[in-house]
Amino acid sequence: MSNDNQNDKLEAVEHIKINSNYLRGTIVESLNDPITGSIAEDDTQLTKFHGTYQQYDRDSVKQRQKQKLEPAYSFMIRARVPGGVCTPKQWLAIDEMADHYANQTIRLTTRQAFQFHGVIKNKLKATIAAINSTLLDTLAACGDVNRNIMCSASPEVSAVHEHVFNDSVAISEHLLPQTRAYHEIWLDGEKVTDTSSSTPDHEPVYGKTYLPRKFKIAVVIPPSNDVDVLAHDLGFVAVVENDKLLGYNVTCGGGMGTTHGDPKTFPLLAHTIGFCTPEQAVAVAEAVVKTQRDHGCRTNRKHARFKYTVDDHGVEWLQQQLADRLGYKLQAAKPVTFTSHGDRFGWQQNHDGSWNHTLFISNGRVVDNEQTQIRSALKAIAHVHQGDFRITPNQNLTIAQVSDENKAAIDVLLTQYLSKGQASATRQLAMACVALPSCTLAMAEAERYLPDFITQVEAIQAKHGILDRPISIRMTGCPNGCARPFVSEIGFVGKALGRYNMYLGGQPNGNRLNQLFQENITEKEILSHLDHLIGAYAQTGNEGEAFGDFVIRSGHVKSVTHGIEVHMVA
Ligand code: SRM
Ligand code: SF4
């Protein structure tokens, strides 16, 4: 259905976009309002397109209510960092901003970007301007547009990495919104009004109402599936032969977000719909985005992601849409194999002889505290490092392109600041979303709880003699799926404080969705199930068999073939 037919029952956000004059709304007035730490409600939708979300400290809400104070409003700012790559100079600037404007932490995200939390309204503009002065920006980091593009983070795996990374950046740049509102509001750019300017704003890809919903793209170089490409609206899977990039398999229609108790919402894995050459990738991305722009649902945001458009219309319809828009058909997809979706830690040598060191960062939170000096470590390393940093899709950080001469200096700093033992294989793979206290949608803890929870899982693994076997565990504070829990071997999705749905059976390469195993259970119940399952896995798991495969073979859950089966208790 084209969105032209939907006007009478459009979602409220659609009207906000239409009336916003290309994402301006009353953001400037809201920022200048001294009475409140918040912004007008409609503007909270529009600022997302500019890379910032209004939040409030959920820990202090009750206390502030008693004091008759409004919630402690602040803003999360998300930068756009295509492929997660930034320079040491940019890192140092980001580090300084964390102190100056935010809550003294940098949060690496599951999509290779970084976030600041706790930025108060009167520092918002200065913070966004400061991010821009580092030659990074926040434009389209959130909102109903294409978001930060992910790209495999390990340059060591392939000689084609640079080519693939450059293609990712080209797609990212091509799909950026063109409105000048961003520069006008945050960087004091020249004011443009829709009617008076001789060159009014124009959105060649998106049009005035942008997309029906957020849109996400990942580019991956097999055999690693570090980006979880099938969890994305659109994916490009590099096909490499004899160290040469032939092109990309194109995948469409993946996504994680669901709503508890609403069976019409479910996660989906993307379909492979064809193959394109590297030169065609930007045009293919544009054609896919425009298909979603014109056919995505604008009357129900819970059904508005591209995954539902593809699921509703089918793959053949999509292939025809693309052929009509591109003027040619995609070629047949080529065979590719994925082996894992985690990161490779420690030192790895690149094909060109330089080195990368990937550091485990617990849930991506770069902070100094009693447990870790990771923030100081990275600051010291940034002062001597001459290559670049790469935020990985698993919330970790790679110190990349290190020369032989520089490697020793970085090793000294790693030992000086991070001498504690290596995290277990399961901890290294684990991810949690931000959740409480900043996420307004969280129903349960995730980032603050996962480290202690993993300690208990490690004890169970040790008890059964398999502490060295990695099991991918992902936890989110609600079913939106920000840590991609539905492709992990064990997923925990928050239901209420201290209660989670438990999912089992993802594949360690991100190729299979897991399935609901137990609903709404407490830590005690979870640990008891884990003791039983991990014990059985230790005793009866086959040689080399992954935990996710074992729980299916042993009948604890079924092998899911369509997302609709994910929430059916096995
Ligand atoms: Fe997410 C909303 C954090 C990756 C699915 N996500 C949010 C918000 C902005 C809450 C809100 O709307 O008010 C969270 C802010 C929390 C905070 O305090 O910082 C939030 N999402 C995150 C991050 C920071 C999680 C993390 O721990 O790293 C990730 C930022 C990525 C980035 O740099 O752009 C993040 N979010 C994801 C992913 C994973 C991915 O994209 O690979 C997903 C699942 C994939 C997908 O989109 O299907 C994801 N986030 C959602 C959804 C559900 C979307 C849906 O289709 O239903 C929401 C809620 C929404 O959009 O209505 C959401
Ligand atoms: Fe917030 Fe839910 Fe995303 Fe976690 S999964 S960050 S709780 S929206």
Coordinates of N, CA, C and O in Angstrom, one line a residue, residues 57-202:
D57 N 16.4 11.2 34.8 CA 17.0 10.3 35.7 C 15.9 9.5 36.4 O 15.2 10.0 37.3
R58 N 15.8 8.2 36.0 CA 14.6 7.4 36.6 C 14.9 7.0 38.0 O 14.0 6.7 38.7
D59 N 16.2 7.1 38.4 CA 16.5 6.7 39.8 C 15.9 7.8 40.8 O 15.6 7.4 41.9
S60 N 15.8 9.0 40.4 CA 15.5 10.1 41.3 C 14.0 10.6 41.2 O 13.6 11.5 41.8
V61 N 13.3 9.9 40.3 CA 11.9 10.4 40.0 C 11.0 10.5 41.3 O 10.4 11.6 41.5
K62 N 11.0 9.5 42.1 CA 10.1 9.5 43.2 C 10.5 10.6 44.2 O 9.6 11.4 44.7
Q63 N 11.8 10.7 44.5 CA 12.3 11.7 45.4 C 11.9 13.1 44.9 O 11.5 14.0 45.7
R64 N 12.1 13.3 43.6 CA 11.8 14.7 43.1 C 10.3 14.9 43.1 O 9.9 16.1 43.3
Q65 N 9.5 13.9 42.9 CA 8.1 14.1 43.0 C 7.7 14.6 44.4 O 6.9 15.5 44.5
K66 N 8.3 14.0 45.4 CA 8.0 14.4 46.8 C 8.4 15.8 47.0 O 7.7 16.5 47.7
Q67 N 9.5 16.2 46.3 CA 9.9 17.6 46.5 C 9.2 18.6 45.6 O 9.6 19.7 45.5
K68 N 8.2 18.0 44.9 CA 7.4 18.8 43.9 C 8.3 19.4 42.8 O 8.2 20.6 42.4
L69 N 9.3 18.7 42.4 CA 10.2 19.1 41.3 C 9.9 18.3 40.1 O 9.5 17.2 40.1
E70 N 10.1 18.9 38.9 CA 10.0 18.2 37.7 C 11.1 17.1 37.6 O 12.1 17.2 38.3
P71 N 10.9 16.1 36.8 CA 12.0 15.0 36.7 C 13.3 15.7 36.3 O 13.3 16.8 35.8
A72 N 14.4 15.1 36.7 CA 15.7 15.6 36.4 C 16.0 15.3 34.9 O 16.6 14.3 34.5
Y73 N 15.5 16.2 34.1 CA 15.7 16.1 32.6 C 17.1 16.2 32.2 O 17.8 17.1 32.7
S74 N 17.5 15.4 31.2 CA 18.8 15.7 30.6 C 18.7 15.0 29.2 O 17.6 14.4 28.9
F75 N 19.7 15.1 28.4 CA 19.7 14.6 27.0 C 20.8 13.6 26.8 O 21.9 13.7 27.3
M76 N 20.4 12.6 26.0 CA 21.4 11.6 25.5 C 21.7 12.1 24.1 O 20.9 12.5 23.3
I77 N 23.0 12.2 23.8 CA 23.4 12.6 22.5 C 24.2 11.4 21.8 O 25.1 10.8 22.4
R78 N 23.8 11.1 20.6 CA 24.4 10.0 19.9 C 25.1 10.5 18.7 O 24.5 11.3 17.9
A79 N 26.4 10.2 18.6 CA 27.1 10.7 17.4 C 27.0 9.7 16.2 O 26.6 8.6 16.4
R80 N 27.2 10.2 15.0 CA 27.2 9.3 13.9 C 28.7 9.0 13.5 O 29.4 10.0 13.3
V81 N 29.0 7.8 13.6 CA 30.4 7.4 13.4 C 30.4 6.2 12.4 O 30.5 5.1 12.8
P82 N 30.3 6.5 11.1 CA 30.2 5.4 10.1 C 31.3 4.3 10.3 O 32.5 4.7 10.4
G83 N 30.9 3.1 10.4 CA 31.8 2.0 10.6 C 32.6 2.1 11.9 O 33.5 1.3 12.2
G84 N 32.2 3.0 12.8 CA 32.8 3.1 14.1 C 34.2 3.7 14.2 O 34.9 3.6 15.2
V85 N 34.7 4.3 13.0 CA 36.1 4.7 13.0 C 36.3 6.1 13.4 O 35.6 7.0 12.9
C86 N 37.2 6.4 14.3 CA 37.6 7.7 14.7 C 39.1 7.8 15.0 O 39.7 6.8 15.2
T87 N 39.6 9.0 14.9 CA 41.1 9.2 15.1 C 41.4 9.4 16.6 O 40.5 9.7 17.4
P88 N 42.7 9.2 16.9 CA 43.0 9.5 18.3 C 42.7 10.9 18.7 O 42.3 11.2 19.9
K89 N 42.9 11.9 17.8 CA 42.6 13.3 18.1 C 41.1 13.4 18.4 O 40.7 14.1 19.4
Q90 N 40.3 12.8 17.6 CA 38.8 12.8 17.9 C 38.5 12.2 19.2 O 37.7 12.7 20.0
W91 N 39.2 11.0 19.5 CA 38.9 10.4 20.8 C 39.2 11.3 22.0 O 38.5 11.4 23.0
L92 N 40.4 12.0 21.9 CA 40.8 12.9 23.0 C 39.7 14.0 23.2 O 39.4 14.4 24.3
A93 N 39.2 14.5 22.1 CA 38.2 15.5 22.2 C 36.9 15.0 22.8 O 36.3 15.6 23.6
I94 N 36.5 13.8 22.4 CA 35.3 13.1 22.9 C 35.5 12.9 24.4 O 34.6 13.2 25.2
D95 N 36.7 12.5 24.8 CA 37.0 12.2 26.2 C 36.8 13.5 27.0 O 36.2 13.5 28.1
E96 N 37.3 14.6 26.5 CA 37.2 15.9 27.2 C 35.8 16.3 27.3 O 35.4 16.8 28.4
M97 N 35.0 16.1 26.2 CA 33.6 16.5 26.3 C 32.8 15.7 27.3 O 31.9 16.3 27.9
A98 N 33.2 14.5 27.5 CA 32.5 13.7 28.5 C 32.5 14.3 29.9 O 31.6 14.3 30.7
D99 N 33.7 15.0 30.2 CA 33.8 15.7 31.5 C 33.1 17.0 31.5 O 32.4 17.4 32.4
H100 N 33.3 17.7 30.4 CA 32.8 19.1 30.3 C 31.3 19.2 30.2 O 30.7 20.0 30.8
Y101 N 30.7 18.2 29.4 CA 29.3 18.4 29.1 C 28.4 17.3 29.7 O 27.2 17.4 29.8
A102 N 29.0 16.1 29.8 CA 28.1 14.9 30.1 C 28.5 14.3 31.5 O 28.9 15.0 32.4
N103 N 28.2 13.0 31.6 CA 28.3 12.4 33.0 C 29.6 11.7 33.2 O 29.7 10.6 33.8
Q104 N 30.7 12.2 32.6 CA 32.0 11.6 32.7 C 32.2 10.2 32.2 O 33.1 9.5 32.6
T105 N 31.3 9.8 31.3 CA 31.4 8.5 30.7 C 31.2 8.7 29.2 O 30.5 9.6 28.7
I106 N 31.8 7.7 28.4 CA 31.5 7.6 27.0 C 30.8 6.3 26.8 O 31.4 5.3 27.3
R107 N 29.7 6.2 26.1 CA 29.1 4.9 26.0 C 29.2 4.4 24.5 O 28.6 5.1 23.6
L108 N 29.9 3.4 24.3 CA 30.0 2.8 23.0 C 28.8 2.0 22.7 O 28.3 1.2 23.6
T109 N 28.2 2.1 21.6 CA 26.9 1.5 21.3 C 27.0 0.2 20.5 O 28.0 -0.1 19.9
T110 N 25.9 -0.5 20.5 CA 25.8 -1.8 19.7 C 25.9 -1.5 18.2 O 25.9 -2.4 17.4
R111 N 25.8 -0.2 17.8 CA 25.9 0.1 16.4 C 27.1 1.0 16.1 O 27.1 1.9 15.2
Q112 N 28.2 0.7 16.8 CA 29.5 1.3 16.5 C 29.5 2.9 16.6 O 30.3 3.5 15.9
A113 N 28.6 3.4 17.4 CA 28.6 4.9 17.6 C 29.0 5.1 19.1 O 29.2 4.2 19.9
F114 N 29.0 6.4 19.5 CA 29.2 6.7 20.9 C 28.1 7.6 21.4 O 27.5 8.4 20.6
Q115 N 27.7 7.5 22.6 CA 26.7 8.4 23.2 C 27.2 9.1 24.4 O 28.1 8.5 25.2
F116 N 26.7 10.3 24.6 CA 26.9 11.0 25.9 C 25.5 10.9 26.7 O 24.5 11.0 26.0
H117 N 25.6 10.7 27.9 CA 24.4 10.8 28.8 C 24.5 11.9 29.7 O 25.6 12.3 30.1
G118 N 23.3 12.4 30.1 CA 23.3 13.4 31.2 C 23.6 14.9 30.8 O 24.0 15.7 31.6
V119 N 23.4 15.2 29.5 CA 23.7 16.5 29.0 C 22.5 17.4 29.3 O 21.4 17.1 28.9
I120 N 22.7 18.4 30.1 CA 21.5 19.3 30.4 C 21.2 20.2 29.3 O 22.0 20.5 28.5
K121 N 19.9 20.7 29.3 CA 19.4 21.5 28.1 C 20.3 22.6 27.8 O 20.6 22.8 26.6
N122 N 20.8 23.4 28.8 CA 21.5 24.6 28.4 C 23.0 24.2 27.9 O 23.7 25.1 27.5
K123 N 23.3 23.0 27.9 CA 24.6 22.6 27.4 C 24.5 21.8 26.0 O 25.5 21.4 25.4
L124 N 23.2 21.6 25.6 CA 23.0 20.7 24.5 C 23.6 21.3 23.2 O 24.3 20.6 22.5
K125 N 23.3 22.5 23.0 CA 23.8 23.1 21.7 C 25.3 23.1 21.7 O 25.9 22.8 20.7
A126 N 25.9 23.5 22.8 CA 27.4 23.6 22.8 C 28.0 22.2 22.6 O 29.0 22.1 22.0
T127 N 27.3 21.2 23.2 CA 27.9 19.8 23.1 C 27.8 19.4 21.6 O 28.8 18.8 21.1
I128 N 26.7 19.6 21.0 CA 26.5 19.2 19.6 C 27.5 19.9 18.7 O 28.2 19.4 17.8
A129 N 27.7 21.2 19.0 CA 28.7 22.0 18.2 C 30.1 21.5 18.5 O 30.9 21.4 17.5
A130 N 30.4 21.1 19.7 CA 31.7 20.6 20.0 C 32.0 19.3 19.3 O 33.1 19.0 18.7
I131 N 30.9 18.4 19.2 CA 31.1 17.2 18.4 C 31.4 17.5 17.0 O 32.3 16.9 16.3
N132 N 30.7 18.5 16.4 CA 30.9 18.9 15.0 C 32.3 19.4 14.8 O 32.9 19.2 13.8
S133 N 32.8 20.1 15.8 CA 34.2 20.7 15.7 C 35.3 19.6 15.6 O 36.4 19.9 15.2
T134 N 34.9 18.4 16.0 CA 35.9 17.3 15.8 C 35.8 16.6 14.5 O 36.4 15.6 14.2
L135 N 34.9 17.1 13.6 CA 34.6 16.6 12.3 C 33.7 15.3 12.4 O 33.7 14.5 11.5
L136 N 33.1 15.1 13.5 CA 32.1 14.1 13.6 C 30.8 14.9 13.7 O 30.8 16.1 13.9
D137 N 29.6 14.2 13.6 CA 28.4 14.9 13.8 C 27.3 14.0 14.4 O 27.6 12.8 14.7
T138 N 26.1 14.5 14.6 CA 25.1 13.8 15.3 C 23.9 13.7 14.3 O 22.8 13.1 14.7
L139 N 24.0 14.2 13.1 CA 22.9 14.3 12.2 C 22.4 12.9 11.8 O 23.3 12.0 11.4
A140 N 21.1 12.6 12.0 CA 20.6 11.3 11.6 C 21.1 10.1 12.4 O 21.0 9.0 12.0
A141 N 21.6 10.4 13.6 CA 22.1 9.3 14.4 C 20.8 8.6 15.0 O 20.9 7.5 15.5
C142 N 19.7 9.3 15.0 CA 18.4 8.8 15.5 C 17.3 9.3 14.5 O 17.7 10.0 13.5
G143 N 16.1 9.0 14.7 CA 15.0 9.5 13.9 C 14.6 8.5 12.8 O 15.2 7.5 12.6
D144 N 13.6 9.0 12.0 CA 13.0 8.1 10.9 C 13.8 8.3 9.6 O 13.3 8.8 8.6
V145 N 15.1 8.0 9.7 CA 16.0 8.1 8.6 C 16.9 6.9 8.6 O 16.9 6.1 9.6
N146 N 17.9 6.9 7.7 CA 18.9 5.9 7.8 C 19.9 6.3 8.9 O 20.3 7.4 9.0
R147 N 20.1 5.3 9.8 CA 21.0 5.6 11.0 C 22.5 5.4 10.7 O 22.8 5.0 9.6
N148 N 23.3 5.4 11.7 CA 24.7 5.1 11.6 C 24.9 3.8 10.8 O 24.4 2.8 11.2
I149 N 25.8 3.8 9.8 CA 26.0 2.6 9.0 C 27.1 1.8 9.7 O 28.1 2.3 10.1
M150 N 26.8 0.5 9.9 CA 27.8 -0.4 10.5 C 28.6 -1.0 9.4 O 28.2 -1.3 8.3
C151 N 29.9 -1.3 9.8 CA 30.8 -2.0 8.9 C 31.7 -2.9 9.7 O 32.2 -2.5 10.8
S152 N 32.0 -4.1 9.3 CA 32.8 -5.0 10.0 C 34.0 -4.3 10.5 O 34.7 -3.5 9.8
A153 N 34.4 -4.5 11.8 CA 35.4 -3.7 12.5 C 36.8 -4.2 12.4 O 37.7 -3.5 12.8
S154 N 37.0 -5.4 11.8 CA 38.3 -6.0 11.9 C 39.1 -5.8 10.6 O 38.9 -6.6 9.7
P155 N 39.9 -4.8 10.5 CA 40.7 -4.6 9.3 C 41.6 -5.8 9.0 O 42.0 -6.0 7.8
E156 N 42.0 -6.6 10.0 CA 42.9 -7.7 9.8 C 42.4 -8.8 8.9 O 43.1 -9.6 8.4
V157 N 41.0 -8.9 8.9 CA 40.5 -10.1 8.3 C 40.6 -10.1 6.8 O 40.6 -11.1 6.1
S158 N 40.7 -8.9 6.2 CA 40.6 -9.0 4.7 C 41.3 -7.8 4.1 O 41.2 -6.6 4.6
A159 N 42.0 -8.0 2.9 CA 42.6 -7.0 2.2 C 41.6 -6.0 1.6 O 41.9 -4.9 1.2
V160 N 40.3 -6.4 1.5 CA 39.3 -5.6 0.9 C 38.6 -4.6 1.9 O 37.7 -3.9 1.6
H161 N 39.1 -4.7 3.2 CA 38.4 -4.0 4.2 C 38.3 -2.5 3.9 O 37.2 -1.9 4.1
E162 N 39.4 -1.9 3.4 CA 39.3 -0.5 3.2 C 38.3 -0.1 2.1 O 37.5 0.9 2.2
H163 N 38.3 -0.9 1.0 CA 37.3 -0.7 0.0 C 35.9 -0.8 0.5 O 35.0 0.1 0.3
V164 N 35.6 -1.8 1.3 CA 34.3 -2.1 1.9 C 33.9 -0.9 2.8 O 32.8 -0.4 2.8
F165 N 34.9 -0.5 3.6 CA 34.6 0.6 4.6 C 34.3 1.9 3.8 O 33.3 2.6 4.1
N166 N 35.0 2.1 2.7 CA 34.8 3.3 1.9 C 33.4 3.3 1.3 O 32.7 4.3 1.2
D167 N 33.0 2.1 0.8 CA 31.6 1.9 0.3 C 30.6 2.2 1.4 O 29.5 2.9 1.1
S168 N 30.8 1.8 2.6 CA 29.9 2.1 3.7 C 29.8 3.6 3.9 O 28.7 4.1 4.1
V169 N 30.9 4.3 3.9 CA 30.9 5.7 4.1 C 30.1 6.4 3.0 O 29.3 7.3 3.2
A170 N 30.3 5.9 1.7 CA 29.6 6.5 0.6 C 28.1 6.3 0.7 O 27.3 7.3 0.5
I171 N 27.7 5.2 1.2 CA 26.2 4.9 1.4 C 25.7 5.9 2.5 O 24.7 6.5 2.3
S172 N 26.5 5.9 3.5 CA 26.1 6.8 4.7 C 25.9 8.2 4.2 O 24.9 8.9 4.5
E173 N 26.9 8.7 3.5 CA 26.8 10.2 3.1 C 25.7 10.4 2.1 O 24.9 11.4 2.2
H174 N 25.4 9.4 1.2 CA 24.4 9.6 0.2 C 23.0 9.6 0.9 O 22.1 10.3 0.4
L175 N 22.8 8.9 2.0 CA 21.5 8.8 2.6 C 21.3 9.9 3.7 O 20.3 9.8 4.4
L176 N 22.3 10.8 3.9 CA 22.1 11.8 4.9 C 20.9 12.7 4.6 O 20.8 13.1 3.4
P177 N 20.1 13.2 5.5 CA 19.1 14.2 5.2 C 19.8 15.5 4.7 O 20.9 15.8 5.2
Q178 N 19.1 16.2 3.9 CA 19.7 17.4 3.3 C 19.2 18.7 3.9 O 19.7 19.7 3.6
T179 N 18.2 18.6 4.8 CA 17.7 19.8 5.5 C 18.9 20.6 6.1 O 19.8 20.0 6.7
R180 N 18.7 21.9 6.0 CA 19.8 22.8 6.6 C 19.4 23.1 8.1 O 20.1 23.9 8.7
A181 N 18.3 22.5 8.5 CA 17.9 22.8 9.9 C 19.0 22.4 10.9 O 19.2 23.1 11.9
Y182 N 19.7 21.3 10.7 CA 20.7 20.9 11.6 C 21.8 22.0 11.8 O 22.1 22.4 12.9
H183 N 22.3 22.5 10.7 CA 23.3 23.6 10.8 C 22.7 24.8 11.4 O 23.4 25.5 12.1
E184 N 21.5 25.1 11.0 CA 20.9 26.3 11.5 C 20.7 26.3 13.0 O 21.0 27.3 13.7
I185 N 20.2 25.2 13.5 CA 19.9 25.1 14.9 C 21.1 25.0 15.8 O 21.3 25.6 16.8
W186 N 22.0 24.1 15.4 CA 23.1 23.7 16.3 C 24.4 24.4 16.0 O 25.3 24.5 16.9
L187 N 24.6 24.9 14.8 CA 25.9 25.4 14.4 C 25.7 26.9 13.9 O 26.6 27.4 13.3
D188 N 24.6 27.5 14.3 CA 24.3 28.9 13.9 C 24.5 29.1 12.4 O 25.0 30.2 12.0
G189 N 24.0 28.1 11.6 CA 24.1 28.3 10.2 C 23.0 29.4 9.7 O 22.1 29.7 10.5
E190 N 23.1 29.8 8.5 CA 22.2 30.8 8.0 C 20.8 30.2 8.1 O 20.5 29.1 7.8
K191 N 19.8 31.1 8.4 CA 18.4 30.7 8.6 C 17.8 30.5 7.2 O 17.9 31.3 6.4
V192 N 17.1 29.4 7.1 CA 16.4 29.1 5.8 C 14.9 28.9 6.2 O 14.6 28.0 7.0
T193 N 14.0 29.6 5.6 CA 12.6 29.3 5.8 C 12.0 28.7 4.6 O 12.4 29.0 3.5
D194 N 11.0 27.8 4.7 CA 10.5 27.1 3.6 C 10.0 28.0 2.5 O 10.2 27.8 1.3
T195 N 9.4 29.1 2.9 CA 8.7 29.9 1.9 C 9.5 31.1 1.4 O 9.5 31.4 0.2
S196 N 10.4 31.7 2.3 CA 11.0 32.9 1.8 C 12.3 32.7 1.1 O 12.8 33.5 0.3
S197 N 13.0 31.6 1.3 CA 14.3 31.4 0.7 C 14.2 31.1 -0.8 O 13.3 30.4 -1.2
S198 N 15.2 31.6 -1.5 CA 15.2 31.3 -2.9 C 15.6 29.9 -3.2 O 15.3 29.3 -4.2
T199 N 16.3 29.3 -2.3 CA 16.6 27.8 -2.4 C 16.1 27.1 -1.2 O 16.8 26.8 -0.2
P200 N 14.8 26.8 -1.3 CA 14.2 26.1 -0.1 C 14.8 24.7 0.1 O 15.4 24.1 -0.7
D201 N 14.6 24.2 1.4 CA 15.1 22.9 1.7 C 14.4 21.9 0.8 O 13.3 22.1 0.3
H202 N 15.1 20.8 0.6 CA 14.6 19.7 -0.4 C 15.3 18.4 0.1 O 16.4 18.4 0.5

